GROMACS .gro file of C-alpha atoms in nm:
model
  366
    1MET     CA    1  -0.034  -0.010  -0.014
    2SER     CA    2   0.189   0.333  -0.129
    3LYS     CA    3   0.172   0.661   0.077
    4ARG     CA    4   0.103   0.997  -0.002
    5VAL     CA    5   0.144   1.342   0.202
    6GLN     CA    6  -0.090   1.578   0.230
    7LEU     CA    7  -0.082   1.928   0.431
    8LEU     CA    8  -0.374   2.101   0.490
    9VAL     CA    9  -0.294   2.526   0.549
   10GLY     CA   10  -0.564   2.743   0.723
   11THR     CA   11  -0.534   3.120   0.616
   12ASN     CA   12  -0.735   3.412   0.714
   13LYS     CA   13  -0.960   3.378   0.303
   14GLY     CA   14  -0.971   2.953   0.345
   15ILE     CA   15  -0.812   2.626   0.275
   16PHE     CA   16  -0.538   2.532   0.071
   17ILE     CA   17  -0.396   2.170   0.010
   18TYR     CA   18  -0.018   2.057  -0.049
   19SER     CA   19  -0.040   1.727  -0.235
   20SER     CA   20   0.328   1.520  -0.256
   21THR     CA   21   0.481   1.159  -0.227
   22THR     CA   22   0.682   1.078   0.090
   23GLU     CA   23   0.922   1.250  -0.060
   24ARG     CA   24   0.791   1.518  -0.035
   25ARG     CA   25   1.042   1.703  -0.347
   26ASN     CA   26   0.773   1.825  -0.548
   27TRP     CA   27   0.390   2.017  -0.442
   28SER     CA   28   0.077   2.080  -0.591
   29MET     CA   29  -0.158   2.284  -0.488
   30GLN     CA   30  -0.497   2.346  -0.438
   31GLY     CA   31  -0.761   2.598  -0.340
   32PRO     CA   32  -0.857   2.823  -0.240
   33PHE     CA   33  -1.131   2.641  -0.039
   34LEU     CA   34  -1.395   2.792   0.132
   35PRO     CA   35  -1.265   3.179   0.043
   36GLY     CA   36  -1.332   3.425   0.214
   37TRP     CA   37  -1.373   3.272   0.593
   38GLU     CA   38  -1.045   3.169   0.811
   39ALA     CA   39  -0.983   2.888   0.909
   40TYR     CA   40  -0.799   2.845   1.223
   41SER     CA   41  -0.834   2.485   1.235
   42VAL     CA   42  -0.755   2.231   1.049
   43LEU     CA   43  -0.765   1.841   1.091
   44GLY     CA   44  -0.716   1.540   0.851
   45ASP     CA   45  -0.870   1.298   1.025
   46THR     CA   46  -0.737   0.913   0.961
   47ARG     CA   47  -0.914   0.655   1.193
   48THR     CA   48  -1.181   0.532   0.967
   49ALA     CA   49  -1.179   0.720   0.611
   50SER     CA   50  -0.981   1.021   0.472
   51THR     CA   51  -1.249   1.269   0.606
   52LEU     CA   52  -1.172   1.651   0.690
   53TYR     CA   53  -1.291   1.904   0.930
   54ALA     CA   54  -1.256   2.259   0.920
   55GLY     CA   55  -1.260   2.494   1.220
   56THR     CA   56  -1.377   2.845   1.016
   57SER     CA   57  -1.540   3.184   1.167
   58HIS     CA   58  -1.654   3.507   0.966
   59ALA     CA   59  -1.757   3.843   1.077
   60ALA     CA   60  -2.064   3.823   0.966
   61TYR     CA   61  -2.150   3.459   0.948
   62GLY     CA   62  -2.023   3.359   1.284
   63ALA     CA   63  -1.816   3.002   1.355
   64THR     CA   64  -1.966   2.697   1.237
   65ILE     CA   65  -1.767   2.366   1.196
   66ARG     CA   66  -1.755   2.203   0.843
   67VAL     CA   67  -1.699   1.827   0.684
   68SER     CA   68  -1.523   1.710   0.351
   69SER     CA   69  -1.495   1.372   0.252
   70ASN     CA   70  -1.409   1.439  -0.072
   71GLY     CA   71  -1.027   1.572  -0.045
   72GLY     CA   72  -1.219   1.901   0.021
   73GLU     CA   73  -1.367   1.940  -0.252
   74THR     CA   74  -1.679   2.010  -0.139
   75TRP     CA   75  -1.749   2.102   0.222
   76GLU     CA   76  -2.110   2.058   0.463
   77GLN     CA   77  -2.166   2.292   0.697
   78ILE     CA   78  -2.245   2.159   1.039
   79ALA     CA   79  -2.603   2.226   1.140
   80ASP     CA   80  -2.523   2.173   1.513
   81SER     CA   81  -2.204   2.279   1.551
   82PRO     CA   82  -2.031   2.394   1.917
   83ARG     CA   83  -2.272   2.705   2.061
   84TYR     CA   84  -2.333   2.810   2.429
   85THR     CA   85  -2.655   2.845   2.492
   86GLU     CA   86  -2.798   3.160   2.543
   87GLU     CA   87  -2.794   3.121   2.949
   88SER     CA   88  -2.427   3.117   2.994
   89GLY     CA   89  -2.363   3.447   2.943
   90PHE     CA   90  -2.087   3.331   2.669
   91SER     CA   91  -2.012   3.403   2.236
   92LEU     CA   92  -1.845   3.161   2.048
   93ASN     CA   93  -1.579   3.389   1.797
   94ARG     CA   94  -1.356   3.131   1.616
   95ILE     CA   95  -1.301   2.751   1.668
   96TRP     CA   96  -0.920   2.719   1.760
   97GLN     CA   97  -0.873   2.374   1.780
   98LEU     CA   98  -0.992   2.025   1.615
   99VAL     CA   99  -0.823   1.784   1.761
  100PRO     CA  100  -0.955   1.372   1.692
  101GLY     CA  101  -1.000   1.110   1.997
  102LEU     CA  102  -0.707   0.829   1.989
  103SER     CA  103  -0.855   0.530   1.770
  104SER     CA  104  -1.006   0.318   2.066
  105GLN     CA  105  -1.267   0.640   2.049
  106PRO     CA  106  -1.368   0.637   1.679
  107GLY     CA  107  -1.589   0.927   1.593
  108THR     CA  108  -1.494   1.163   1.854
  109LEU     CA  109  -1.309   1.463   1.821
  110PHE     CA  110  -1.264   1.771   2.062
  111ALA     CA  111  -1.300   2.169   1.982
  112GLY     CA  112  -1.140   2.434   2.153
  113VAL     CA  113  -1.275   2.738   2.076
  114GLU     CA  114  -1.311   3.134   2.177
  115GLU     CA  115  -1.455   3.257   2.430
  116ALA     CA  116  -1.290   2.978   2.621
  117GLY     CA  117  -1.446   2.604   2.620
  118LEU     CA  118  -1.395   2.263   2.525
  119PHE     CA  119  -1.692   2.092   2.301
  120VAL     CA  120  -1.690   1.729   2.206
  121SER     CA  121  -1.848   1.497   1.914
  122ARG     CA  122  -1.905   1.141   1.941
  123ASP     CA  123  -2.042   1.073   1.594
  124ASN     CA  124  -1.788   1.239   1.359
  125GLY     CA  125  -1.845   1.577   1.394
  126GLN     CA  126  -2.220   1.560   1.325
  127THR     CA  127  -2.381   1.697   1.680
  128TRP     CA  128  -2.173   1.863   1.934
  129GLN     CA  129  -2.222   1.874   2.346
  130GLU     CA  130  -1.968   2.069   2.583
  131LEU     CA  131  -1.789   1.976   2.863
  132ASP     CA  132  -1.927   2.238   3.052
  133GLY     CA  133  -1.679   2.043   3.348
  134LEU     CA  134  -1.467   2.388   3.261
  135THR     CA  135  -1.668   2.663   3.197
  136LYS     CA  136  -1.829   2.593   3.498
  137HIS     CA  137  -1.476   2.602   3.711
  138PRO     CA  138  -1.456   2.777   3.995
  139THR     CA  139  -1.184   3.009   3.879
  140ARG     CA  140  -1.417   3.111   3.523
  141PRO     CA  141  -1.498   3.429   3.648
  142GLU     CA  142  -1.123   3.505   3.668
  143TRP     CA  143  -1.041   3.448   3.348
  144PHE     CA  144  -0.978   3.760   3.134
  145PRO     CA  145  -0.847   3.759   2.742
  146GLY     CA  146  -0.551   3.885   2.603
  147ALA     CA  147  -0.446   4.057   2.329
  148GLY     CA  148  -0.550   3.825   2.103
  149GLY     CA  149  -0.851   3.702   2.288
  150MET     CA  150  -0.952   3.390   2.529
  151CYS     CA  151  -0.919   3.066   2.360
  152LEU     CA  152  -0.847   2.779   2.430
  153HIS     CA  153  -0.614   2.699   2.138
  154THR     CA  154  -0.474   2.317   2.269
  155ILE     CA  155  -0.578   2.006   2.321
  156LEU     CA  156  -0.331   1.686   2.486
  157ILE     CA  157  -0.467   1.355   2.545
  158ASP     CA  158  -0.251   1.090   2.723
  159PRO     CA  159  -0.184   0.815   2.412
  160ARG     CA  160  -0.181   0.564   2.684
  161ASN     CA  161  -0.496   0.719   2.899
  162SER     CA  162  -0.781   0.840   2.695
  163GLN     CA  163  -0.918   1.024   3.006
  164ARG     CA  164  -0.620   1.242   3.045
  165MET     CA  165  -0.615   1.551   2.921
  166TRP     CA  166  -0.474   1.913   2.925
  167ILE     CA  167  -0.558   2.168   2.782
  168GLY     CA  168  -0.478   2.559   2.763
  169ILE     CA  169  -0.575   2.863   2.711
  170SER     CA  170  -0.488   3.206   2.691
  171ALA     CA  171  -0.410   3.469   2.947
  172VAL     CA  172  -0.563   3.218   3.124
  173GLY     CA  173  -0.332   2.850   3.234
  174VAL     CA  174  -0.327   2.473   3.147
  175PHE     CA  175  -0.580   2.249   3.295
  176ARG     CA  176  -0.517   1.923   3.328
  177THR     CA  177  -0.862   1.648   3.329
  178LEU     CA  178  -0.822   1.274   3.513
  179ASP     CA  179  -1.185   1.178   3.378
  180GLY     CA  180  -1.268   1.288   3.043
  181GLY     CA  181  -1.338   1.613   3.048
  182ILE     CA  182  -1.609   1.604   3.400
  183SER     CA  183  -1.356   1.838   3.637
  184TRP     CA  184  -1.011   1.978   3.643
  185LYS     CA  185  -0.728   2.164   3.747
  186PRO     CA  186  -0.524   2.441   3.716
  187CYS     CA  187  -0.161   2.338   3.663
  188ASN     CA  188   0.039   2.651   3.650
  189ASN     CA  189   0.307   2.640   3.878
  190GLY     CA  190   0.658   2.738   3.808
  191LEU     CA  191   0.471   2.963   3.547
  192ASN     CA  192   0.454   3.321   3.481
  193ARG     CA  193   0.206   3.474   3.611
  194ILE     CA  194   0.065   3.828   3.429
  195PRO     CA  195   0.014   4.108   3.675
  196THR     CA  196  -0.380   4.163   3.618
  197GLY     CA  197  -0.452   4.201   3.930
  198GLN     CA  198  -0.678   3.849   3.973
  199PRO     CA  199  -0.668   3.755   4.353
  200ASP     CA  200  -0.670   3.379   4.262
  201GLU     CA  201  -0.337   3.259   4.133
  202ARG     CA  202  -0.440   2.968   3.997
  203VAL     CA  203  -0.467   3.150   3.669
  204GLY     CA  204  -0.378   3.393   3.466
  205TYR     CA  205  -0.072   3.247   3.309
  206CYS     CA  206  -0.068   3.333   2.934
  207VAL     CA  207   0.006   3.004   2.760
  208HIS     CA  208   0.033   3.052   2.401
  209LYS     CA  209   0.092   2.651   2.314
  210MET     CA  210   0.206   2.306   2.442
  211VAL     CA  211   0.326   1.952   2.304
  212LEU     CA  212   0.406   1.601   2.436
  213ASP     CA  213   0.686   1.405   2.479
  214PRO     CA  214   0.556   1.129   2.221
  215GLU     CA  215   0.775   0.931   2.445
  216ASN     CA  216   0.665   0.945   2.744
  217SER     CA  217   0.319   1.123   2.837
  218ASP     CA  218   0.428   1.278   3.217
  219VAL     CA  219   0.668   1.534   2.970
  220LEU     CA  220   0.491   1.905   2.864
  221TYR     CA  221   0.709   2.139   2.699
  222MET     CA  222   0.524   2.541   2.673
  223GLN     CA  223   0.590   2.837   2.441
  224GLU     CA  224   0.458   3.101   2.746
  225HIS     CA  225   0.445   3.470   2.648
  226SER     CA  226   0.736   3.588   2.877
  227GLY     CA  227   0.970   3.175   2.880
  228VAL     CA  228   0.985   2.869   2.731
  229PHE     CA  229   0.981   2.577   2.958
  230LYS     CA  230   0.902   2.186   3.020
  231SER     CA  231   0.703   1.907   3.301
  232ILE     CA  232   0.822   1.568   3.422
  233ASP     CA  233   0.547   1.566   3.661
  234GLY     CA  234   0.229   1.586   3.420
  235GLY     CA  235   0.230   1.927   3.426
  236ASP     CA  236   0.206   1.955   3.881
  237SER     CA  237   0.481   2.152   3.839
  238TRP     CA  238   0.714   2.367   3.562
  239HIS     CA  239   1.064   2.473   3.535
  240PRO     CA  240   1.186   2.726   3.217
  241ILE     CA  241   1.446   2.546   2.951
  242GLU     CA  242   1.597   2.877   2.761
  243GLU     CA  243   1.966   2.818   2.744
  244GLY     CA  244   2.159   2.882   2.415
  245LEU     CA  245   1.816   3.130   2.337
  246THR     CA  246   1.945   3.513   2.193
  247LEU     CA  247   1.827   3.736   2.412
  248ARG     CA  248   1.932   4.092   2.437
  249GLU     CA  249   1.939   4.186   2.835
  250GLY     CA  250   1.542   4.226   2.950
  251ASP     CA  251   1.452   4.043   2.659
  252ALA     CA  252   1.246   3.680   2.754
  253PRO     CA  253   1.221   3.394   2.507
  254PHE     CA  254   0.864   3.536   2.353
  255GLY     CA  255   0.714   3.340   2.051
  256PHE     CA  256   0.408   3.110   1.971
  257PRO     CA  257   0.455   2.779   1.827
  258ILE     CA  258   0.633   2.489   2.000
  259SER     CA  259   0.621   2.145   1.811
  260ILE     CA  260   0.785   1.801   1.883
  261SER     CA  261   0.864   1.563   1.606
  262PRO     CA  262   0.834   1.231   1.674
  263THR     CA  263   1.176   1.154   1.791
  264GLY     CA  264   1.129   1.390   2.041
  265ASP     CA  265   1.314   1.749   1.873
  266LEU     CA  266   1.155   2.054   1.978
  267PHE     CA  267   1.146   2.350   1.782
  268LEU     CA  268   1.047   2.659   1.826
  269ILE     CA  269   1.049   3.003   1.628
  270PRO     CA  270   1.181   3.351   1.891
  271LEU     CA  271   0.979   3.670   1.827
  272GLU     CA  272   1.094   4.009   1.930
  273SER     CA  273   0.936   4.102   2.195
  274SER     CA  274   0.511   4.089   2.256
  275GLU     CA  275   0.456   4.464   2.135
  276GLN     CA  276   0.624   4.380   1.797
  277ARG     CA  277   0.531   4.034   1.758
  278SER     CA  278   0.748   4.006   1.483
  279MET     CA  279   1.101   3.764   1.324
  280ARG     CA  280   1.456   4.000   1.582
  281ASP     CA  281   1.634   4.215   1.352
  282GLY     CA  282   1.410   4.077   1.028
  283LYS     CA  283   1.558   3.746   1.026
  284LEU     CA  284   1.407   3.404   1.019
  285ILE     CA  285   1.569   3.192   1.269
  286VAL     CA  286   1.432   2.825   1.387
  287TYR     CA  287   1.613   2.706   1.710
  288ARG     CA  288   1.609   2.302   1.774
  289MET     CA  289   1.649   2.113   2.103
  290ALA     CA  290   1.762   1.737   1.974
  291ARG     CA  291   1.606   1.468   2.170
  292GLY     CA  292   1.876   1.412   2.532
  293GLU     CA  293   2.009   1.764   2.502
  294HIS     CA  294   1.954   2.081   2.676
  295THR     CA  295   2.061   2.366   2.466
  296TRP     CA  296   1.873   2.522   2.206
  297LYS     CA  297   2.069   2.575   1.907
  298PRO     CA  298   1.999   2.805   1.581
  299ILE     CA  299   1.938   2.585   1.252
  300GLY     CA  300   1.886   2.602   0.921
  301ASP     CA  301   2.020   2.916   0.692
  302VAL     CA  302   1.854   3.252   0.770
  303LEU     CA  303   1.447   3.210   0.596
  304PRO     CA  304   1.509   3.413   0.376
  305GLU     CA  305   1.805   3.601   0.311
  306GLU     CA  306   1.599   3.936   0.254
  307GLU     CA  307   1.391   4.095   0.576
  308ARG     CA  308   1.137   4.015   0.706
  309HIS     CA  309   0.931   4.148   0.948
  310VAL     CA  310   0.685   3.884   0.960
  311SER     CA  311   0.529   3.569   1.240
  312VAL     CA  312   0.469   3.228   1.287
  313LEU     CA  313   0.166   3.181   1.479
  314ARG     CA  314   0.104   2.944   1.696
  315ASP     CA  315  -0.044   2.701   1.469
  316ALA     CA  316   0.132   2.692   1.218
  317MET     CA  317   0.437   2.523   1.238
  318ALA     CA  318   0.406   2.120   1.233
  319VAL     CA  319   0.594   1.775   1.174
  320ASP     CA  320   0.484   1.494   1.018
  321SER     CA  321   0.487   1.118   1.110
  322LEU     CA  322   0.736   0.998   0.862
  323GLU     CA  323   1.047   0.872   0.844
  324PRO     CA  324   1.243   1.145   0.839
  325TYR     CA  325   1.027   1.323   0.943
  326GLY     CA  326   0.945   1.675   0.805
  327LEU     CA  327   0.937   2.001   0.986
  328TYR     CA  328   0.690   2.276   0.789
  329PHE     CA  329   0.561   2.626   0.890
  330GLY     CA  330   0.402   2.925   0.733
  331THR     CA  331   0.401   3.235   0.803
  332THR     CA  332   0.137   3.557   0.864
  333SER     CA  333   0.242   3.730   0.494
  334GLY     CA  334   0.184   3.359   0.395
  335GLU     CA  335   0.484   3.151   0.259
  336ILE     CA  336   0.536   2.791   0.360
  337TYR     CA  337   0.875   2.639   0.417
  338CYS     CA  338   0.986   2.286   0.454
  339SER     CA  339   1.257   2.114   0.582
  340LEU     CA  340   1.360   1.704   0.572
  341ASP     CA  341   1.664   1.673   0.785
  342ARG     CA  342   1.579   1.871   1.109
  343GLY     CA  343   1.554   2.230   0.974
  344GLU     CA  344   1.899   2.250   0.856
  345SER     CA  345   1.814   2.319   0.521
  346TRP     CA  346   1.452   2.460   0.388
  347GLU     CA  347   1.282   2.459   0.082
  348ARG     CA  348   0.980   2.713  -0.014
  349LEU     CA  349   0.639   2.538  -0.107
  350PRO     CA  350   0.436   2.699  -0.427
  351GLY     CA  351   0.249   2.983  -0.375
  352GLN     CA  352   0.188   3.267  -0.213
  353LEU     CA  353  -0.072   3.258  -0.038
  354SER     CA  354  -0.294   3.505   0.283
  355ARG     CA  355  -0.244   3.517   0.668
  356ILE     CA  356  -0.136   3.139   0.782
  357LEU     CA  357  -0.354   3.022   1.092
  358THR     CA  358  -0.277   2.652   1.067
  359VAL     CA  359  -0.039   2.388   0.932
  360LYS     CA  360  -0.149   2.014   0.946
  361PRO     CA  361   0.063   1.719   0.814
  362MET     CA  362  -0.137   1.406   0.648
  363ILE     CA  363  -0.027   1.114   0.574
  364LEU     CA  364  -0.274   0.935   0.319
  365GLU     CA  365  -0.275   0.563   0.268
  366ASP     CA  366  -0.403   0.432  -0.065
   0.00000   0.00000   0.00000
């Protein structure tokens, strides 16, 4: 059975799909699909069939989930997409994350949304229910949005225990459940708290992105507003891992994305301060911390050589599952780059897109 690779790219003007063989040397591009719609989340679900899902939003028409069963040629809008009740007082503005359940959970999908909340579907996305143990958490009255809104942008599931999950909420923090989402515990000890005046110190932490170690699900890594952190106890405590990151005096290692490979290599792209949110000195540089090492190292050529005052957003960097793995990222100015040698060298994929919000690899078997 042969394999092929697709790269699902969500932008602020629709979805694009890149296709290649497992060699990943030549790419074709299709799209835009759903032009004019933001796509903050895209998902290729290969558990039972090659089904595509997209969390789309529009200033005039709101947020909804769409599904395609023919490779993106046509999309069905899910009538029963995630919605808050009127009684809740919450509004649902965007769908930031779509994640499949484990292989032992066919048909299960999770959606992280803005205003922050978590929804689940047990029927392949046709109907959705809120896991309201999160929005009814005792700390909820003290959740406040950051500059980018109050979004639930990260959903991690323990591959060995589907009842154990972590979520990340911008400007609020990390929460963990051990019972599949019924109850939640804040897990922010050791992180840098935002000075908002909130009295409850369990919340008020600006998590930008988290990843789970592929070999040990007690180990998590995080790009936070003011640093890069690691937990070795399932999120109970965090400590900084910043050695090797090039900083000016007084700077914090600000950035949005962090990715991890199937072999445990970590990647991030630092940005210039929370005010500027663009490449330092106009240079696009990726940092890697290899499995077993404790120092970040700048890798590859500067991409591109000319100055680029752009950003890479929290969900716009990803790694595929092939050997050797492919590393991808997209910029806010619409370029996509690919590396097949752990970031040592890069190639730009064809096309000039609009603002790239998310990049998700998908491996298909024919």
